Short mmCIF file of C-alpha atoms and ligand atoms in Angstrom, two decimals:
data_model
loop_
_atom_site.label_atom_id
_atom_site.label_comp_id
_atom_site.label_asym_id
_atom_site.label_seq_id
_atom_site.Cartn_x
_atom_site.Cartn_y
_atom_site.Cartn_z
CA MET A 1 -59.35 -50.45 62.89
CA SER A 2 -63.13 -50.23 61.79
CA LEU A 3 -63.92 -52.85 59.36
CA SER A 4 -65.09 -51.83 55.54
CA SER A 5 -68.29 -53.75 54.21
CA ALA A 6 -65.71 -55.15 51.88
CA SER A 7 -63.61 -56.96 54.29
CA LYS A 8 -63.90 -60.59 53.98
CA LYS A 9 -66.17 -62.60 55.70
CA ILE A 10 -65.01 -64.49 58.71
CA THR A 11 -65.01 -68.94 58.09
CA VAL A 12 -64.89 -71.99 59.74
CA PRO A 13 -61.94 -71.94 58.04
CA ALA A 14 -60.52 -69.27 58.64
CA ILE A 15 -60.19 -69.10 62.39
CA ARG A 16 -58.90 -72.81 62.02
CA ALA A 17 -56.14 -71.02 60.01
CA MET A 18 -55.32 -68.05 62.26
CA LYS A 19 -54.09 -70.84 64.75
CA SER A 20 -52.04 -72.41 61.91
CA LYS A 21 -50.67 -68.34 61.66
CA GLY A 22 -50.40 -67.76 64.63
CA GLU A 23 -53.01 -65.52 65.01
CA LYS A 24 -54.26 -64.83 68.14
CA ILE A 25 -58.95 -64.79 67.61
CA SER A 26 -61.48 -62.32 69.62
CA MET A 27 -65.00 -63.19 70.56
CA LEU A 28 -67.83 -61.61 72.12
CA THR A 29 -70.65 -62.11 73.49
CA ALA A 30 -74.40 -60.38 71.63
CA TYR A 31 -77.64 -60.60 71.52
CA ASP A 32 -80.07 -58.08 70.40
CA ALA A 33 -78.81 -56.62 66.78
CA LEU A 34 -77.63 -53.20 67.75
CA MET A 35 -74.69 -54.54 70.36
CA ALA A 36 -73.74 -57.40 67.51
CA GLU A 37 -74.09 -54.72 64.56
CA ILE A 38 -70.97 -52.48 67.15
CA VAL A 39 -69.14 -55.27 67.84
CA ASP A 40 -68.80 -56.42 64.16
CA GLN A 41 -68.25 -53.42 62.80
CA ALA A 42 -64.98 -52.88 65.31
CA GLY A 43 -64.00 -56.01 63.44
CA VAL A 44 -64.24 -59.13 66.50
CA ASP A 45 -63.60 -62.89 64.69
CA MET A 46 -66.25 -64.00 66.46
CA ILE A 47 -69.36 -63.24 67.50
CA LEU A 48 -71.25 -65.66 70.93
CA VAL A 49 -74.71 -65.29 71.87
CA GLY A 50 -74.22 -67.28 74.56
CA ASP A 51 -77.01 -68.62 76.88
CA SER A 52 -74.81 -66.30 79.53
CA ALA A 53 -78.78 -64.17 77.38
CA GLY A 54 -80.36 -65.81 80.10
CA MET A 55 -78.19 -63.31 83.24
CA VAL A 56 -77.42 -60.67 81.24
CA MET A 57 -81.01 -59.70 79.38
CA GLY A 58 -82.78 -61.75 81.74
CA GLY A 59 -82.02 -61.50 85.20
CA ARG A 60 -81.83 -64.31 85.52
CA PRO A 61 -78.70 -66.18 88.42
CA ASN A 62 -77.45 -68.83 85.85
CA THR A 63 -78.19 -69.99 82.42
CA LEU A 64 -79.98 -73.62 83.05
CA SER A 65 -83.92 -72.10 82.42
CA VAL A 66 -83.20 -70.48 79.10
CA THR A 67 -85.07 -72.45 76.94
CA MET A 68 -84.66 -73.47 72.65
CA ASP A 69 -87.18 -70.90 71.85
CA GLU A 70 -85.06 -67.53 73.54
CA MET A 71 -81.62 -68.61 72.00
CA LEU A 72 -83.53 -68.79 68.17
CA HIS A 73 -85.03 -64.95 69.31
CA TYR A 74 -81.90 -63.83 69.95
CA THR A 75 -79.22 -65.63 66.76
CA ARG A 76 -81.82 -63.96 64.45
CA SER A 77 -81.38 -60.89 66.20
CA VAL A 78 -78.18 -61.49 65.86
CA SER A 79 -77.64 -62.88 62.25
CA ASN A 80 -79.20 -59.99 60.98
CA ALA A 81 -77.02 -57.47 61.66
CA VAL A 82 -73.76 -59.41 61.88
CA ALA A 83 -71.40 -58.97 58.30
CA HIS A 84 -68.31 -60.26 59.29
CA ALA A 85 -67.39 -62.32 62.21
CA LEU A 86 -68.63 -65.88 62.62
CA LEU A 87 -71.22 -66.36 63.91
CA VAL A 88 -71.81 -68.42 66.75
CA ALA A 89 -74.99 -70.42 68.76
CA ASP A 90 -74.71 -70.79 72.48
CA MET A 91 -77.51 -74.71 72.33
CA PRO A 92 -79.30 -73.46 76.02
CA PHE A 93 -78.95 -76.40 78.76
CA LEU A 94 -81.37 -79.76 77.81
CA SER A 95 -81.49 -78.94 74.35
CA TYR A 96 -78.95 -81.78 73.15
CA GLN A 97 -77.89 -84.52 76.03
CA VAL A 98 -81.74 -85.73 76.22
CA SER A 99 -80.01 -87.87 72.91
CA VAL A 100 -78.27 -87.20 69.64
CA GLU A 101 -81.62 -87.14 67.88
CA GLN A 102 -82.68 -84.17 69.59
CA ALA A 103 -78.95 -82.51 69.86
CA LEU A 104 -78.93 -82.60 66.24
CA THR A 105 -83.00 -81.85 65.40
CA ASN A 106 -82.00 -77.74 67.48
CA ALA A 107 -78.45 -77.28 66.17
CA GLY A 108 -80.06 -77.82 62.69
CA ARG A 109 -82.28 -75.23 63.89
CA PHE A 110 -79.90 -73.00 64.46
CA LEU A 111 -78.45 -72.89 61.07
CA GLN A 112 -81.96 -73.12 58.91
CA GLU A 113 -83.82 -70.90 61.15
CA ALA A 114 -81.87 -68.57 63.06
CA GLY A 115 -78.77 -67.83 59.97
CA ALA A 116 -75.84 -69.28 62.82
CA GLU A 117 -73.48 -70.59 61.46
CA ALA A 118 -72.15 -72.65 64.26
CA VAL A 119 -73.09 -73.55 67.76
CA LYS A 120 -72.02 -74.09 70.37
CA LEU A 121 -71.73 -76.85 73.58
CA GLU A 122 -71.14 -77.29 77.10
CA GLY A 123 -68.91 -80.92 77.92
CA GLY A 124 -65.96 -83.17 77.07
CA GLN A 125 -65.89 -86.71 76.08
CA SER A 126 -69.20 -87.69 77.50
CA MET A 127 -70.54 -85.42 74.36
CA ALA A 128 -68.19 -86.67 71.54
CA GLY A 129 -70.70 -88.31 69.54
CA THR A 130 -72.74 -86.57 69.63
CA ILE A 131 -70.20 -83.95 67.91
CA ARG A 132 -68.99 -86.21 65.86
CA ARG A 133 -72.61 -86.40 64.88
CA LEU A 134 -73.47 -83.44 64.27
CA THR A 135 -69.92 -83.01 62.53
CA GLY A 136 -70.62 -85.52 60.43
CA THR A 137 -74.01 -83.68 59.60
CA GLY A 138 -71.73 -81.00 57.97
CA ILE A 139 -72.71 -78.49 61.65
CA PRO A 140 -69.69 -77.07 62.64
CA VAL A 141 -69.10 -77.89 66.78
CA MET A 142 -67.81 -75.03 69.53
CA GLY A 143 -66.51 -77.19 72.29
CA HIS A 144 -66.67 -75.40 76.00
CA ILE A 145 -64.48 -77.22 78.81
CA GLY A 146 -63.08 -76.43 82.15
CA LEU A 147 -66.33 -74.76 83.99
CA THR A 148 -69.07 -75.17 82.13
CA PRO A 149 -72.36 -72.81 83.75
CA GLN A 150 -74.71 -75.30 82.47
CA SER A 151 -73.03 -77.80 85.36
CA MET A 152 -73.14 -75.34 88.22
CA HIS A 153 -75.77 -77.72 90.90
CA GLN A 154 -72.15 -80.74 90.29
CA LEU A 155 -69.77 -78.32 90.04
CA GLY A 156 -70.61 -77.21 92.98
CA GLY A 157 -70.96 -73.42 92.37
CA PHE A 158 -68.41 -70.83 89.26
CA LYS A 159 -65.76 -72.17 90.83
CA VAL A 160 -62.08 -72.24 88.86
CA GLN A 161 -61.17 -75.58 88.29
CA GLY A 162 -58.36 -79.05 87.06
CA ARG A 163 -56.73 -77.55 90.21
CA GLU A 164 -56.72 -80.52 91.53
CA ALA A 165 -54.15 -83.50 89.41
CA SER A 166 -56.89 -85.53 88.63
CA ARG A 167 -59.72 -82.52 86.98
CA SER A 168 -56.54 -81.53 84.85
CA GLU A 169 -56.25 -84.92 83.76
CA GLU A 170 -60.05 -85.22 82.32
CA LEU A 171 -59.37 -81.75 81.17
CA ARG A 172 -57.01 -82.59 78.82
CA GLN A 173 -58.81 -85.83 77.51
CA ASP A 174 -61.96 -83.50 77.32
CA ALA A 175 -59.72 -81.02 74.83
CA LEU A 176 -58.32 -84.30 72.95
CA ALA A 177 -62.16 -85.93 72.72
CA LEU A 178 -63.52 -83.26 71.54
CA GLN A 179 -60.90 -82.41 68.86
CA GLU A 180 -60.52 -85.93 68.08
CA ALA A 181 -64.61 -85.09 66.97
CA GLY A 182 -65.01 -83.23 65.09
CA VAL A 183 -64.66 -79.86 67.01
CA PHE A 184 -63.66 -76.79 65.08
CA CYS A 185 -62.37 -75.39 68.46
CA ILE A 186 -63.19 -75.31 71.99
CA VAL A 187 -63.46 -72.99 75.36
CA LEU A 188 -61.56 -73.07 77.57
CA GLU A 189 -63.68 -71.42 80.79
CA LYS A 190 -61.51 -70.12 84.09
CA ILE A 191 -59.25 -73.12 84.59
CA PRO A 192 -55.59 -72.28 85.92
CA ALA A 193 -53.41 -70.64 82.89
CA ALA A 194 -50.44 -73.33 82.89
CA LEU A 195 -53.30 -76.37 82.24
CA ALA A 196 -54.66 -73.57 79.52
CA THR A 197 -51.25 -73.58 77.91
CA ASP A 198 -50.70 -76.92 77.67
CA ILE A 199 -53.81 -77.97 76.80
CA SER A 200 -53.64 -75.18 73.71
CA GLN A 201 -50.69 -76.82 72.72
CA SER A 202 -51.83 -80.13 72.55
CA LEU A 203 -54.20 -79.29 69.85
CA SER A 204 -54.21 -78.57 66.27
CA ILE A 205 -57.81 -76.48 66.71
CA PRO A 206 -57.66 -72.97 68.44
CA THR A 207 -58.72 -72.40 71.80
CA ILE A 208 -60.54 -70.15 73.85
CA GLY A 209 -59.90 -69.32 76.89
CA ILE A 210 -62.42 -67.18 79.02
CA GLY A 211 -60.37 -66.35 83.02
CA ALA A 212 -58.26 -69.09 81.41
CA GLY A 213 -54.48 -66.71 81.35
CA PRO A 214 -52.89 -65.34 78.18
CA GLY A 215 -51.72 -69.37 76.25
CA CYS A 216 -54.96 -69.48 74.64
CA ASP A 217 -55.25 -69.21 71.29
CA GLY A 218 -57.70 -66.31 71.65
CA GLN A 219 -60.12 -65.11 74.24
CA VAL A 220 -64.19 -64.50 75.01
CA LEU A 221 -65.57 -62.84 76.71
CA VAL A 222 -68.88 -60.97 77.97
CA THR A 223 -69.56 -57.49 76.02
CA HIS A 224 -72.29 -56.53 78.84
CA ASP A 225 -68.99 -57.04 81.92
CA MET A 226 -66.05 -55.74 79.32
CA LEU A 227 -68.17 -52.95 78.55
CA GLY A 228 -68.93 -52.23 82.01
CA LEU A 229 -72.99 -52.69 81.68
CA PHE A 230 -73.12 -55.80 83.49
CA ARG A 231 -72.73 -54.72 87.25
CA ARG A 232 -74.00 -56.82 89.38
CA PHE A 233 -71.10 -58.88 89.77
CA ARG A 234 -68.01 -59.14 88.55
CA PRO A 235 -65.12 -62.09 88.17
CA ARG A 236 -61.82 -61.03 88.46
CA PHE A 237 -61.24 -62.26 84.46
CA VAL A 238 -63.40 -59.81 82.82
CA ARG A 239 -60.97 -56.84 82.12
CA ARG A 240 -63.52 -53.52 81.91
CA TYR A 241 -63.12 -51.66 78.92
CA ALA A 242 -65.00 -48.62 79.55
CA GLU A 243 -67.91 -48.00 82.19
CA LEU A 244 -71.04 -47.38 79.40
CA GLY A 245 -73.21 -48.54 82.85
CA ASP A 246 -71.88 -45.29 85.00
CA ALA A 247 -72.49 -43.64 81.98
CA MET A 248 -75.23 -45.04 80.75
CA GLU A 249 -76.97 -43.69 84.81
CA LYS A 250 -75.25 -40.77 84.60
CA ALA A 251 -76.89 -39.47 81.76
CA VAL A 252 -79.92 -40.77 82.52
CA GLN A 253 -79.84 -38.65 86.20
CA ALA A 254 -79.00 -35.77 83.74
CA TYR A 255 -82.19 -36.25 82.35
CA ILE A 256 -83.96 -36.55 85.56
CA LYS A 257 -83.02 -33.62 86.21
CA ASP A 258 -83.52 -31.37 83.28
CA VAL A 259 -87.13 -33.30 83.24
CA LYS A 260 -88.41 -32.40 86.52
CA ALA A 261 -86.21 -28.37 86.49
CA ASN A 262 -88.41 -28.23 82.67
CA THR A 263 -85.50 -26.98 81.28
CA PHE A 264 -85.03 -30.31 78.50
CA PRO A 265 -86.78 -29.29 76.21
CA ASP A 266 -85.90 -25.83 74.91
CA GLU A 267 -86.36 -24.31 71.56
CA SER A 268 -84.68 -25.91 69.76
CA GLU A 269 -85.75 -29.23 70.21
CA SER A 270 -89.36 -27.65 70.08
CA TYR A 271 -91.71 -27.58 66.76
O1 KIV B 301 -72.59 -67.95 76.86
C1 KIV B 301 -72.00 -67.44 77.82
O2 KIV B 301 -71.46 -65.68 77.26
C2 KIV B 301 -70.45 -67.73 77.49
C3 KIV B 301 -69.23 -67.72 76.92
C4 KIV B 301 -68.92 -67.16 78.23
C5 KIV B 301 -67.78 -68.32 76.99
O3 KIV B 301 -70.49 -69.72 76.97
#
């Protein structure tokens, strides 16, 4: 299905209503206008300008050094191209943890300067006060618990979270605290499928899983992962729907061969 320009704009209430209707929610990332336009026209429900941009676009080993300026730039580019999906911007590390005021200022910049319609931030119970202030100001917030990459050093890497009883209970409480603080949905990253199902059933707001099994209310993937463009490593939870990286490499090799053999350009490509 490809969307017509007359199709309906997805809003925060529409995302919440999808859970009540039992309709699964699709979300993908984008960091530039070209990719955002394709993903949007394909009909995805939400587009996330993830701080994964630091790794995918910036070639960095993790997301910790991504800045507000970079995220505002990526979000602006994506918002220029999105007509249908709900546009969510990821708040980078240290843009919301230092103080509630700083979080409000930075979250507001995504809406005011970059065209985002919601922000996402990582963390559970400890972020509830900050989230309450943002949602109370009219800024829709998406939560993110489980494997939270901005805390990778504290978590000891990119391990599955919630296998032990105490951590699984902590994640259940985190989810409830975020719902109570007013988030409109929560990303559950890399937690056991049974725990994600339990959490999803305990909440009235939708959960969006990544490496959290089929019991979530929706799913998110990094677009460059599912298209086979990001090839540096491949987490188990990534399903590849295309091998565009390999296709691009082959195309570039064919171009180089043609240039070396002087078979490009030919007469029809010349003036
Ligand atoms: O930064 C990102 O792309 C994310 C998703 C993987 C949920 O946070």
